[in-house]
């Protein structure tokens, strides 16, 4: 994973760049967003994984996102006790996925 702004390699798990991840199910498909904060340029990059129930899975990179925008999304994710649970329907999950969850 490279930073979408400056290109720094963010895969190193010891760097602390991976700050939050959330999973949600929409119409039988699973969406997993992982947020990374670049220590060099202070911008966020999102690894967006789409696991299709029928069909091909897709991975895309989104960003860069400003520190303020990323911090708000990360805070929302951290509002859930089980962000890895694609079946969770807590307020944080519902807001993050725009009330589109199964």
PDB file of N, CA and C in Angstrom:
ATOM      1  N   UNK A   1       0.858  -1.176   0.000  1.00  0.00           N
ATOM      2  CA  UNK A   1       0.000   0.000   0.000  1.00  0.00           C
ATOM      3  C   UNK A   1       0.902   1.236   0.000  1.00  0.00           C
ATOM      4  N   UNK A   2       0.623   2.128  -0.939  1.00  0.00           N
ATOM      5  CA  UNK A   2       1.355   3.383  -0.993  1.00  0.00           C
ATOM      6  C   UNK A   2       0.427   4.533  -0.666  1.00  0.00           C
ATOM      7  N   UNK A   3       0.978   5.537  -0.020  1.00  0.00           N
ATOM      8  CA  UNK A   3       0.219   6.744   0.283  1.00  0.00           C
ATOM      9  C   UNK A   3      -0.267   7.349  -1.028  1.00  0.00           C
ATOM     10  N   UNK A   4      -1.558   7.723  -1.074  1.00  0.00           N
ATOM     11  CA  UNK A   4      -2.145   8.292  -2.275  1.00  0.00           C
ATOM     12  C   UNK A   4      -1.660   9.711  -2.536  1.00  0.00           C
ATOM     13  N   UNK A   5      -1.041  10.340  -1.545  1.00  0.00           N
ATOM     14  CA  UNK A   5      -0.549  11.709  -1.725  1.00  0.00           C
ATOM     15  C   UNK A   5       0.934  11.754  -2.067  1.00  0.00           C
ATOM     16  N   UNK A   6       1.775  11.109  -1.258  1.00  0.00           N
ATOM     17  CA  UNK A   6       3.225  11.260  -1.446  1.00  0.00           C
ATOM     18  C   UNK A   6       3.919   9.993  -1.934  1.00  0.00           C
ATOM     19  N   UNK A   7       3.199   8.863  -1.968  1.00  0.00           N
ATOM     20  CA  UNK A   7       3.771   7.634  -2.491  1.00  0.00           C
ATOM     21  C   UNK A   7       4.569   6.803  -1.500  1.00  0.00           C
ATOM     22  N   UNK A   8       4.646   7.218  -0.251  1.00  0.00           N
ATOM     23  CA  UNK A   8       5.377   6.458   0.761  1.00  0.00           C
ATOM     24  C   UNK A   8       4.757   5.081   0.938  1.00  0.00           C
ATOM     25  N   UNK A   9       5.581   4.052   1.072  1.00  0.00           N
ATOM     26  CA  UNK A   9       5.104   2.690   1.310  1.00  0.00           C
ATOM     27  C   UNK A   9       4.507   2.608   2.716  1.00  0.00           C
ATOM     28  N   UNK A  10       3.248   2.160   2.814  1.00  0.00           N
ATOM     29  CA  UNK A  10       2.538   2.119   4.096  1.00  0.00           C
ATOM     30  C   UNK A  10       2.286   0.697   4.591  1.00  0.00           C
ATOM     31  N   UNK A  11       2.759  -0.312   3.928  1.00  0.00           N
ATOM     32  CA  UNK A  11       2.506  -1.698   4.316  1.00  0.00           C
ATOM     33  C   UNK A  11       3.200  -2.106   5.604  1.00  0.00           C
ATOM     34  N   UNK A  12       4.225  -1.420   6.006  1.00  0.00           N
ATOM     35  CA  UNK A  12       4.978  -1.800   7.201  1.00  0.00           C
ATOM     36  C   UNK A  12       4.081  -1.671   8.426  1.00  0.00           C
ATOM     37  N   UNK A  13       3.693  -2.799   8.979  1.00  0.00           N
ATOM     38  CA  UNK A  13       2.775  -2.797  10.125  1.00  0.00           C
ATOM     39  C   UNK A  13       3.391  -2.158  11.373  1.00  0.00           C
ATOM     40  N   UNK A  14       4.711  -2.109  11.471  1.00  0.00           N
ATOM     41  CA  UNK A  14       5.349  -1.506  12.640  1.00  0.00           C
ATOM     42  C   UNK A  14       5.302   0.013  12.583  1.00  0.00           C
ATOM     43  N   UNK A  15       4.968   0.579  11.430  1.00  0.00           N
ATOM     44  CA  UNK A  15       4.954   2.039  11.307  1.00  0.00           C
ATOM     45  C   UNK A  15       3.741   2.661  11.966  1.00  0.00           C
ATOM     46  N   UNK A  16       2.703   1.857  12.220  1.00  0.00           N
ATOM     47  CA  UNK A  16       1.482   2.391  12.812  1.00  0.00           C
ATOM     48  C   UNK A  16       0.609   3.101  11.807  1.00  0.00           C
ATOM     49  N   UNK A  17       0.898   2.948  10.514  1.00  0.00           N
ATOM     50  CA  UNK A  17       0.141   3.643   9.481  1.00  0.00           C
ATOM     51  C   UNK A  17      -1.301   3.143   9.385  1.00  0.00           C
ATOM     52  N   UNK A  18      -1.524   1.848   9.628  1.00  0.00           N
ATOM     53  CA  UNK A  18      -2.886   1.311   9.584  1.00  0.00           C
ATOM     54  C   UNK A  18      -3.587   1.693  10.880  1.00  0.00           C
ATOM     55  N   UNK A  19      -4.622   2.521  10.762  1.00  0.00           N
ATOM     56  CA  UNK A  19      -5.226   3.047  11.983  1.00  0.00           C
ATOM     57  C   UNK A  19      -6.637   2.541  12.257  1.00  0.00           C
ATOM     58  N   UNK A  20      -7.378   2.130  11.222  1.00  0.00           N
ATOM     59  CA  UNK A  20      -8.742   1.663  11.458  1.00  0.00           C
ATOM     60  C   UNK A  20      -9.242   0.868  10.267  1.00  0.00           C
ATOM     61  N   UNK A  21     -10.163  -0.059  10.558  1.00  0.00           N
ATOM     62  CA  UNK A  21     -10.767  -0.864   9.504  1.00  0.00           C
ATOM     63  C   UNK A  21     -12.207  -1.174   9.902  1.00  0.00           C
ATOM     64  N   UNK A  22     -13.083  -1.260   8.895  1.00  0.00           N
ATOM     65  CA  UNK A  22     -14.487  -1.565   9.147  1.00  0.00           C
ATOM     66  C   UNK A  22     -15.023  -2.422   8.011  1.00  0.00           C
ATOM     67  N   UNK A  23     -15.950  -3.314   8.357  1.00  0.00           N
ATOM     68  CA  UNK A  23     -16.538  -4.222   7.392  1.00  0.00           C
ATOM     69  C   UNK A  23     -18.058  -4.117   7.453  1.00  0.00           C
ATOM     70  N   UNK A  24     -18.691  -4.157   6.293  1.00  0.00           N
ATOM     71  CA  UNK A  24     -20.143  -4.113   6.247  1.00  0.00           C
ATOM     72  C   UNK A  24     -20.691  -4.935   5.101  1.00  0.00           C
ATOM     73  N   UNK A  25     -21.877  -5.500   5.288  1.00  0.00           N
ATOM     74  CA  UNK A  25     -22.526  -6.291   4.257  1.00  0.00           C
ATOM     75  C   UNK A  25     -23.642  -5.508   3.597  1.00  0.00           C
ATOM     76  N   UNK A  26     -23.591  -5.435   2.259  1.00  0.00           N
ATOM     77  CA  UNK A  26     -24.616  -4.733   1.493  1.00  0.00           C
ATOM     78  C   UNK A  26     -25.054  -5.636   0.350  1.00  0.00           C
ATOM     79  N   UNK A  27     -26.322  -6.029   0.364  1.00  0.00           N
ATOM     80  CA  UNK A  27     -26.908  -6.900  -0.660  1.00  0.00           C
ATOM     81  C   UNK A  27     -26.084  -8.172  -0.866  1.00  0.00           C
ATOM     82  N   UNK A  28     -25.613  -8.761   0.231  1.00  0.00           N
ATOM     83  CA  UNK A  28     -24.877 -10.016   0.178  1.00  0.00           C
ATOM     84  C   UNK A  28     -23.395  -9.874  -0.087  1.00  0.00           C
ATOM     85  N   UNK A  29     -22.949  -8.699  -0.445  1.00  0.00           N
ATOM     86  CA  UNK A  29     -21.529  -8.447  -0.690  1.00  0.00           C
ATOM     87  C   UNK A  29     -20.897  -7.842   0.560  1.00  0.00           C
ATOM     88  N   UNK A  30     -19.586  -8.021   0.691  1.00  0.00           N
ATOM     89  CA  UNK A  30     -18.878  -7.462   1.849  1.00  0.00           C
ATOM     90  C   UNK A  30     -17.960  -6.339   1.402  1.00  0.00           C
ATOM     91  N   UNK A  31     -18.005  -5.256   2.150  1.00  0.00           N
ATOM     92  CA  UNK A  31     -17.145  -4.100   1.911  1.00  0.00           C
ATOM     93  C   UNK A  31     -16.241  -3.930   3.125  1.00  0.00           C
ATOM     94  N   UNK A  32     -14.956  -3.810   2.894  1.00  0.00           N
ATOM     95  CA  UNK A  32     -13.995  -3.606   3.970  1.00  0.00           C
ATOM     96  C   UNK A  32     -13.144  -2.393   3.619  1.00  0.00           C
ATOM     97  N   UNK A  33     -13.199  -1.380   4.457  1.00  0.00           N
ATOM     98  CA  UNK A  33     -12.366  -0.195   4.294  1.00  0.00           C
ATOM     99  C   UNK A  33     -11.296  -0.198   5.369  1.00  0.00           C
ATOM    100  N   UNK A  34     -10.049  -0.031   4.969  1.00  0.00           N
ATOM    101  CA  UNK A  34      -8.937   0.088   5.899  1.00  0.00           C
ATOM    102  C   UNK A  34      -8.293   1.454   5.689  1.00  0.00           C
ATOM    103  N   UNK A  35      -8.222   2.223   6.762  1.00  0.00           N
ATOM    104  CA  UNK A  35      -7.687   3.584   6.716  1.00  0.00           C
ATOM    105  C   UNK A  35      -6.240   3.592   7.181  1.00  0.00           C
ATOM    106  N   UNK A  36      -5.392   4.230   6.391  1.00  0.00           N
ATOM    107  CA  UNK A  36      -3.963   4.378   6.693  1.00  0.00           C
ATOM    108  C   UNK A  36      -3.644   5.865   6.807  1.00  0.00           C
ATOM    109  N   UNK A  37      -2.828   6.209   7.787  1.00  0.00           N
ATOM    110  CA  UNK A  37      -2.367   7.590   7.946  1.00  0.00           C
ATOM    111  C   UNK A  37      -0.879   7.632   7.637  1.00  0.00           C
ATOM    112  N   UNK A  38      -0.508   8.447   6.676  1.00  0.00           N
ATOM    113  CA  UNK A  38       0.897   8.554   6.272  1.00  0.00           C
ATOM    114  C   UNK A  38       1.670   9.403   7.269  1.00  0.00           C
ATOM    115  N   UNK A  39       2.749   8.859   7.832  1.00  0.00           N
ATOM    116  CA  UNK A  39       3.542   9.637   8.791  1.00  0.00           C
ATOM    117  C   UNK A  39       4.360  10.740   8.121  1.00  0.00           C
ATOM    118  N   UNK A  40       4.522  10.675   6.809  1.00  0.00           N
ATOM    119  CA  UNK A  40       5.325  11.675   6.107  1.00  0.00           C
ATOM    120  C   UNK A  40       4.511  12.915   5.723  1.00  0.00           C
ATOM    121  N   UNK A  41       3.326  12.709   5.138  1.00  0.00           N
ATOM    122  CA  UNK A  41       2.559  13.867   4.646  1.00  0.00           C
ATOM    123  C   UNK A  41       1.287  14.138   5.435  1.00  0.00           C
ATOM    124  N   UNK A  42       0.968  13.275   6.413  1.00  0.00           N
ATOM    125  CA  UNK A  42      -0.175  13.483   7.306  1.00  0.00           C
ATOM    126  C   UNK A  42      -1.520  13.463   6.572  1.00  0.00           C
ATOM    127  N   UNK A  43      -1.623  12.614   5.547  1.00  0.00           N
ATOM    128  CA  UNK A  43      -2.876  12.424   4.829  1.00  0.00           C
ATOM    129  C   UNK A  43      -3.270  10.944   4.915  1.00  0.00           C
ATOM    130  N   UNK A  44      -4.563  10.713   4.749  1.00  0.00           N
ATOM    131  CA  UNK A  44      -5.084   9.350   4.798  1.00  0.00           C
ATOM    132  C   UNK A  44      -5.231   8.757   3.395  1.00  0.00           C
ATOM    133  N   UNK A  45      -5.050   7.442   3.331  1.00  0.00           N
ATOM    134  CA  UNK A  45      -5.311   6.644   2.145  1.00  0.00           C
ATOM    135  C   UNK A  45      -6.202   5.487   2.589  1.00  0.00           C
ATOM    136  N   UNK A  46      -7.177   5.119   1.761  1.00  0.00           N
ATOM    137  CA  UNK A  46      -8.099   4.031   2.097  1.00  0.00           C
ATOM    138  C   UNK A  46      -7.894   2.868   1.132  1.00  0.00           C
ATOM    139  N   UNK A  47      -7.727   1.693   1.710  1.00  0.00           N
ATOM    140  CA  UNK A  47      -7.713   0.441   0.968  1.00  0.00           C
ATOM    141  C   UNK A  47      -9.146  -0.068   1.016  1.00  0.00           C
ATOM    142  N   UNK A  48      -9.809  -0.078  -0.112  1.00  0.00           N
ATOM    143  CA  UNK A  48     -11.228  -0.410  -0.221  1.00  0.00           C
ATOM    144  C   UNK A  48     -11.337  -1.789  -0.873  1.00  0.00           C
ATOM    145  N   UNK A  49     -11.775  -2.797  -0.103  1.00  0.00           N
ATOM    146  CA  UNK A  49     -11.897  -4.164  -0.598  1.00  0.00           C
ATOM    147  C   UNK A  49     -13.371  -4.518  -0.738  1.00  0.00           C
ATOM    148  N   UNK A  50     -13.746  -4.922  -1.933  1.00  0.00           N
ATOM    149  CA  UNK A  50     -15.118  -5.308  -2.225  1.00  0.00           C
ATOM    150  C   UNK A  50     -15.128  -6.796  -2.535  1.00  0.00           C
ATOM    151  N   UNK A  51     -15.777  -7.583  -1.679  1.00  0.00           N
ATOM    152  CA  UNK A  51     -15.860  -9.024  -1.846  1.00  0.00           C
ATOM    153  C   UNK A  51     -17.269  -9.364  -2.352  1.00  0.00           C
ATOM    154  N   UNK A  52     -17.375  -9.578  -3.642  1.00  0.00           N
ATOM    155  CA  UNK A  52     -18.663  -9.855  -4.265  1.00  0.00           C
ATOM    156  C   UNK A  52     -19.133 -11.263  -3.930  1.00  0.00           C
ATOM    157  N   UNK A  53     -20.400 -11.414  -3.563  1.00  0.00           N
ATOM    158  CA  UNK A  53     -20.976 -12.721  -3.292  1.00  0.00           C
ATOM    159  C   UNK A  53     -20.937 -13.576  -4.557  1.00  0.00           C
ATOM    160  N   UNK A  54     -21.312 -12.980  -5.653  1.00  0.00           N
ATOM    161  CA  UNK A  54     -21.235 -13.634  -6.964  1.00  0.00           C
ATOM    162  C   UNK A  54     -20.381 -12.746  -7.852  1.00  0.00           C
ATOM    163  N   UNK A  55     -19.220 -13.227  -8.232  1.00  0.00           N
ATOM    164  CA  UNK A  55     -18.379 -12.430  -9.111  1.00  0.00           C
ATOM    165  C   UNK A  55     -17.002 -12.193  -8.525  1.00  0.00           C
ATOM    166  N   UNK A  56     -16.301 -11.299  -9.149  1.00  0.00           N
ATOM    167  CA  UNK A  56     -14.922 -11.001  -8.793  1.00  0.00           C
ATOM    168  C   UNK A  56     -14.832 -10.016  -7.633  1.00  0.00           C
ATOM    169  N   UNK A  57     -13.845 -10.231  -6.796  1.00  0.00           N
ATOM    170  CA  UNK A  57     -13.534  -9.268  -5.746  1.00  0.00           C
ATOM    171  C   UNK A  57     -12.699  -8.151  -6.358  1.00  0.00           C
ATOM    172  N   UNK A  58     -12.812  -6.959  -5.781  1.00  0.00           N
ATOM    173  CA  UNK A  58     -12.116  -5.787  -6.303  1.00  0.00           C
ATOM    174  C   UNK A  58     -11.425  -5.065  -5.152  1.00  0.00           C
ATOM    175  N   UNK A  59     -10.187  -4.684  -5.378  1.00  0.00           N
ATOM    176  CA  UNK A  59      -9.458  -3.859  -4.416  1.00  0.00           C
ATOM    177  C   UNK A  59      -9.129  -2.547  -5.110  1.00  0.00           C
ATOM    178  N   UNK A  60      -9.425  -1.440  -4.442  1.00  0.00           N
ATOM    179  CA  UNK A  60      -9.054  -0.141  -4.984  1.00  0.00           C
ATOM    180  C   UNK A  60      -8.504   0.728  -3.872  1.00  0.00           C
ATOM    181  N   UNK A  61      -7.758   1.714  -4.263  1.00  0.00           N
ATOM    182  CA  UNK A  61      -7.176   2.660  -3.317  1.00  0.00           C
ATOM    183  C   UNK A  61      -7.848   4.005  -3.545  1.00  0.00           C
ATOM    184  N   UNK A  62      -8.282   4.626  -2.446  1.00  0.00           N
ATOM    185  CA  UNK A  62      -8.927   5.941  -2.530  1.00  0.00           C
ATOM    186  C   UNK A  62      -8.130   6.955  -1.722  1.00  0.00           C
ATOM    187  N   UNK A  63      -8.195   8.177  -2.121  1.00  0.00           N
ATOM    188  CA  UNK A  63      -7.518   9.243  -1.404  1.00  0.00           C
ATOM    189  C   UNK A  63      -6.699  10.084  -2.354  1.00  0.00           C
ATOM    190  N   UNK A  64      -5.960  11.011  -1.819  1.00  0.00           N
ATOM    191  CA  UNK A  64      -5.746  11.233  -0.392  1.00  0.00           C
ATOM    192  C   UNK A  64      -6.912  11.974   0.256  1.00  0.00           C
ATOM    193  N   UNK A  65      -7.023  11.760   1.568  1.00  0.00           N
ATOM    194  CA  UNK A  65      -8.003  12.462   2.386  1.00  0.00           C
ATOM    195  C   UNK A  65      -7.246  13.311   3.391  1.00  0.00           C
ATOM    196  N   UNK A  66      -7.764  14.489   3.658  1.00  0.00           N
ATOM    197  CA  UNK A  66      -7.122  15.379   4.628  1.00  0.00           C
ATOM    198  C   UNK A  66      -7.135  14.754   6.015  1.00  0.00           C
ATOM    199  N   UNK A  67      -6.299  15.261   6.873  1.00  0.00           N
ATOM    200  CA  UNK A  67      -6.242  14.767   8.251  1.00  0.00           C
ATOM    201  C   UNK A  67      -7.597  14.929   8.931  1.00  0.00           C
ATOM    202  N   UNK A  68      -8.242  16.074   8.725  1.00  0.00           N
ATOM    203  CA  UNK A  68      -9.535  16.333   9.375  1.00  0.00           C
ATOM    204  C   UNK A  68     -10.608  15.352   8.889  1.00  0.00           C
ATOM    205  N   UNK A  69     -10.689  15.151   7.576  1.00  0.00           N
ATOM    206  CA  UNK A  69     -11.694  14.233   7.042  1.00  0.00           C
ATOM    207  C   UNK A  69     -11.416  12.801   7.488  1.00  0.00           C
ATOM    208  N   UNK A  70     -10.159  12.374   7.429  1.00  0.00           N
ATOM    209  CA  UNK A  70      -9.796  11.028   7.853  1.00  0.00           C
ATOM    210  C   UNK A  70     -10.017  10.808   9.336  1.00  0.00           C
ATOM    211  N   UNK A  71      -9.646  11.785  10.148  1.00  0.00           N
ATOM    212  CA  UNK A  71      -9.854  11.663  11.597  1.00  0.00           C
ATOM    213  C   UNK A  71     -11.331  11.473  11.931  1.00  0.00           C
ATOM    214  N   UNK A  72     -12.201  12.173  11.214  1.00  0.00           N
ATOM    215  CA  UNK A  72     -13.643  12.048  11.465  1.00  0.00           C
ATOM    216  C   UNK A  72     -14.132  10.637  11.119  1.00  0.00           C
ATOM    217  N   UNK A  73     -13.672  10.080   9.993  1.00  0.00           N
ATOM    218  CA  UNK A  73     -14.089   8.732   9.599  1.00  0.00           C
ATOM    219  C   UNK A  73     -13.525   7.679  10.552  1.00  0.00           C
ATOM    220  N   UNK A  74     -12.266   7.857  10.964  1.00  0.00           N
ATOM    221  CA  UNK A  74     -11.639   6.918  11.911  1.00  0.00           C
ATOM    222  C   UNK A  74     -12.360   6.967  13.253  1.00  0.00           C
ATOM    223  N   UNK A  75     -12.724   8.156  13.708  1.00  0.00           N
ATOM    224  CA  UNK A  75     -13.467   8.283  14.970  1.00  0.00           C
ATOM    225  C   UNK A  75     -14.807   7.556  14.868  1.00  0.00           C
ATOM    226  N   UNK A  76     -15.453   7.659  13.724  1.00  0.00           N
ATOM    227  CA  UNK A  76     -16.724   6.960  13.519  1.00  0.00           C
ATOM    228  C   UNK A  76     -16.518   5.446  13.611  1.00  0.00           C
ATOM    229  N   UNK A  77     -15.486   4.935  12.951  1.00  0.00           N
ATOM    230  CA  UNK A  77     -15.184   3.500  13.012  1.00  0.00           C
ATOM    231  C   UNK A  77     -14.909   3.066  14.444  1.00  0.00           C
ATOM    232  N   UNK A  78     -14.163   3.863  15.165  1.00  0.00           N
ATOM    233  CA  UNK A  78     -13.821   3.525  16.550  1.00  0.00           C
ATOM    234  C   UNK A  78     -15.014   3.605  17.482  1.00  0.00           C
ATOM    235  N   UNK A  79     -16.125   4.135  16.998  1.00  0.00           N
ATOM    236  CA  UNK A  79     -17.352   4.172  17.776  1.00  0.00           C
ATOM    237  C   UNK A  79     -18.041   2.815  17.840  1.00  0.00           C
ATOM    238  N   UNK A  80     -17.522   1.844  17.098  1.00  0.00           N
ATOM    239  CA  UNK A  80     -18.081   0.493  17.096  1.00  0.00           C
ATOM    240  C   UNK A  80     -17.165  -0.446  17.866  1.00  0.00           C
ATOM    241  N   UNK A  81     -17.754  -1.309  18.668  1.00  0.00           N
ATOM    242  CA  UNK A  81     -16.979  -2.297  19.424  1.00  0.00           C
ATOM    243  C   UNK A  81     -16.551  -3.485  18.556  1.00  0.00           C
ATOM    244  N   UNK A  82     -17.225  -3.678  17.409  1.00  0.00           N
ATOM    245  CA  UNK A  82     -16.931  -4.812  16.533  1.00  0.00           C
ATOM    246  C   UNK A  82     -16.843  -4.354  15.079  1.00  0.00           C
ATOM    247  N   UNK A  83     -15.907  -3.486  14.738  1.00  0.00           N
ATOM    248  CA  UNK A  83     -15.862  -2.974  13.357  1.00  0.00           C
ATOM    249  C   UNK A  83     -15.597  -4.057  12.313  1.00  0.00           C
ATOM    250  N   UNK A  84     -15.050  -5.186  12.703  1.00  0.00           N
ATOM    251  CA  UNK A  84     -14.770  -6.292  11.780  1.00  0.00           C
ATOM    252  C   UNK A  84     -16.018  -7.101  11.448  1.00  0.00           C
ATOM    253  N   UNK A  85     -17.093  -6.906  12.209  1.00  0.00           N
ATOM    254  CA  UNK A  85     -18.308  -7.696  12.057  1.00  0.00           C
ATOM    255  C   UNK A  85     -19.208  -7.078  10.994  1.00  0.00           C
ATOM    256  N   UNK A  86     -19.259  -7.704   9.823  1.00  0.00           N
ATOM    257  CA  UNK A  86     -20.051  -7.155   8.722  1.00  0.00           C
ATOM    258  C   UNK A  86     -21.552  -7.185   9.002  1.00  0.00           C
ATOM    259  N   UNK A  87     -21.968  -7.906  10.039  1.00  0.00           N
ATOM    260  CA  UNK A  87     -23.385  -7.976  10.391  1.00  0.00           C
ATOM    261  C   UNK A  87     -23.783  -7.005  11.502  1.00  0.00           C
ATOM    262  N   UNK A  88     -22.813  -6.269  12.015  1.00  0.00           N
ATOM    263  CA  UNK A  88     -23.096  -5.291  13.073  1.00  0.00           C
ATOM    264  C   UNK A  88     -23.977  -4.173  12.506  1.00  0.00           C
ATOM    265  N   UNK A  89     -24.942  -3.747  13.295  1.00  0.00           N
ATOM    266  CA  UNK A  89     -25.851  -2.682  12.876  1.00  0.00           C
ATOM    267  C   UNK A  89     -25.869  -1.537  13.884  1.00  0.00           C
ATOM    268  N   UNK A  90     -24.751  -1.314  14.532  1.00  0.00           N
ATOM    269  CA  UNK A  90     -24.648  -0.229  15.509  1.00  0.00           C
ATOM    270  C   UNK A  90     -24.759   1.120  14.778  1.00  0.00           C
ATOM    271  N   UNK A  91     -24.962   2.207  15.517  1.00  0.00           N
ATOM    272  CA  UNK A  91     -25.061   3.527  14.882  1.00  0.00           C
ATOM    273  C   UNK A  91     -23.827   3.891  14.049  1.00  0.00           C
ATOM    274  N   UNK A  92     -22.640   3.486  14.494  1.00  0.00           N
ATOM    275  CA  UNK A  92     -21.420   3.806  13.737  1.00  0.00           C
ATOM    276  C   UNK A  92     -21.406   3.088  12.390  1.00  0.00           C
ATOM    277  N   UNK A  93     -21.743   1.802  12.386  1.00  0.00           N
ATOM    278  CA  UNK A  93     -21.808   1.054  11.130  1.00  0.00           C
ATOM    279  C   UNK A  93     -22.861   1.653  10.185  1.00  0.00           C
ATOM    280  N   UNK A  94     -24.031   1.945  10.728  1.00  0.00           N
ATOM    281  CA  UNK A  94     -25.103   2.479   9.882  1.00  0.00           C
ATOM    282  C   UNK A  94     -24.707   3.825   9.273  1.00  0.00           C
ATOM    283  N   UNK A  95     -24.087   4.669  10.057  1.00  0.00           N
ATOM    284  CA  UNK A  95     -23.671   5.974   9.522  1.00  0.00           C
ATOM    285  C   UNK A  95     -22.540   5.813   8.507  1.00  0.00           C
ATOM    286  N   UNK A  96     -21.555   4.984   8.827  1.00  0.00           N
ATOM    287  CA  UNK A  96     -20.417   4.819   7.922  1.00  0.00           C
ATOM    288  C   UNK A  96     -20.876   4.325   6.554  1.00  0.00           C
ATOM    289  N   UNK A  97     -21.811   3.377   6.543  1.00  0.00           N
ATOM    290  CA  UNK A  97     -22.283   2.786   5.297  1.00  0.00           C
ATOM    291  C   UNK A  97     -23.593   3.412   4.805  1.00  0.00           C
ATOM    292  N   UNK A  98     -23.876   4.612   5.244  1.00  0.00           N
ATOM    293  CA  UNK A  98     -25.030   5.393   4.772  1.00  0.00           C
ATOM    294  C   UNK A  98     -26.357   4.652   4.863  1.00  0.00           C
ATOM    295  N   UNK A  99     -26.527   3.897   5.948  1.00  0.00           N
ATOM    296  CA  UNK A  99     -27.763   3.156   6.199  1.00  0.00           C
ATOM    297  C   UNK A  99     -28.130   2.192   5.067  1.00  0.00           C
ATOM    298  N   UNK A 100     -27.111   1.667   4.368  1.00  0.00           N
ATOM    299  CA  UNK A 100     -27.357   0.761   3.240  1.00  0.00           C
ATOM    300  C   UNK A 100     -27.061  -0.701   3.583  1.00  0.00           C
ATOM    301  N   UNK A 101     -26.830  -1.022   4.845  1.00  0.00           N
ATOM    302  CA  UNK A 101     -26.466  -2.382   5.234  1.00  0.00           C
ATOM    303  C   UNK A 101     -27.627  -3.353   5.092  1.00  0.00           C
ATOM    304  N   UNK A 102     -27.306  -4.630   4.871  1.00  0.00           N
ATOM    305  CA  UNK A 102     -28.328  -5.684   4.779  1.00  0.00           C
ATOM    306  C   UNK A 102     -29.184  -5.696   6.022  1.00  0.00           C
TER     307      UNK A 102
END
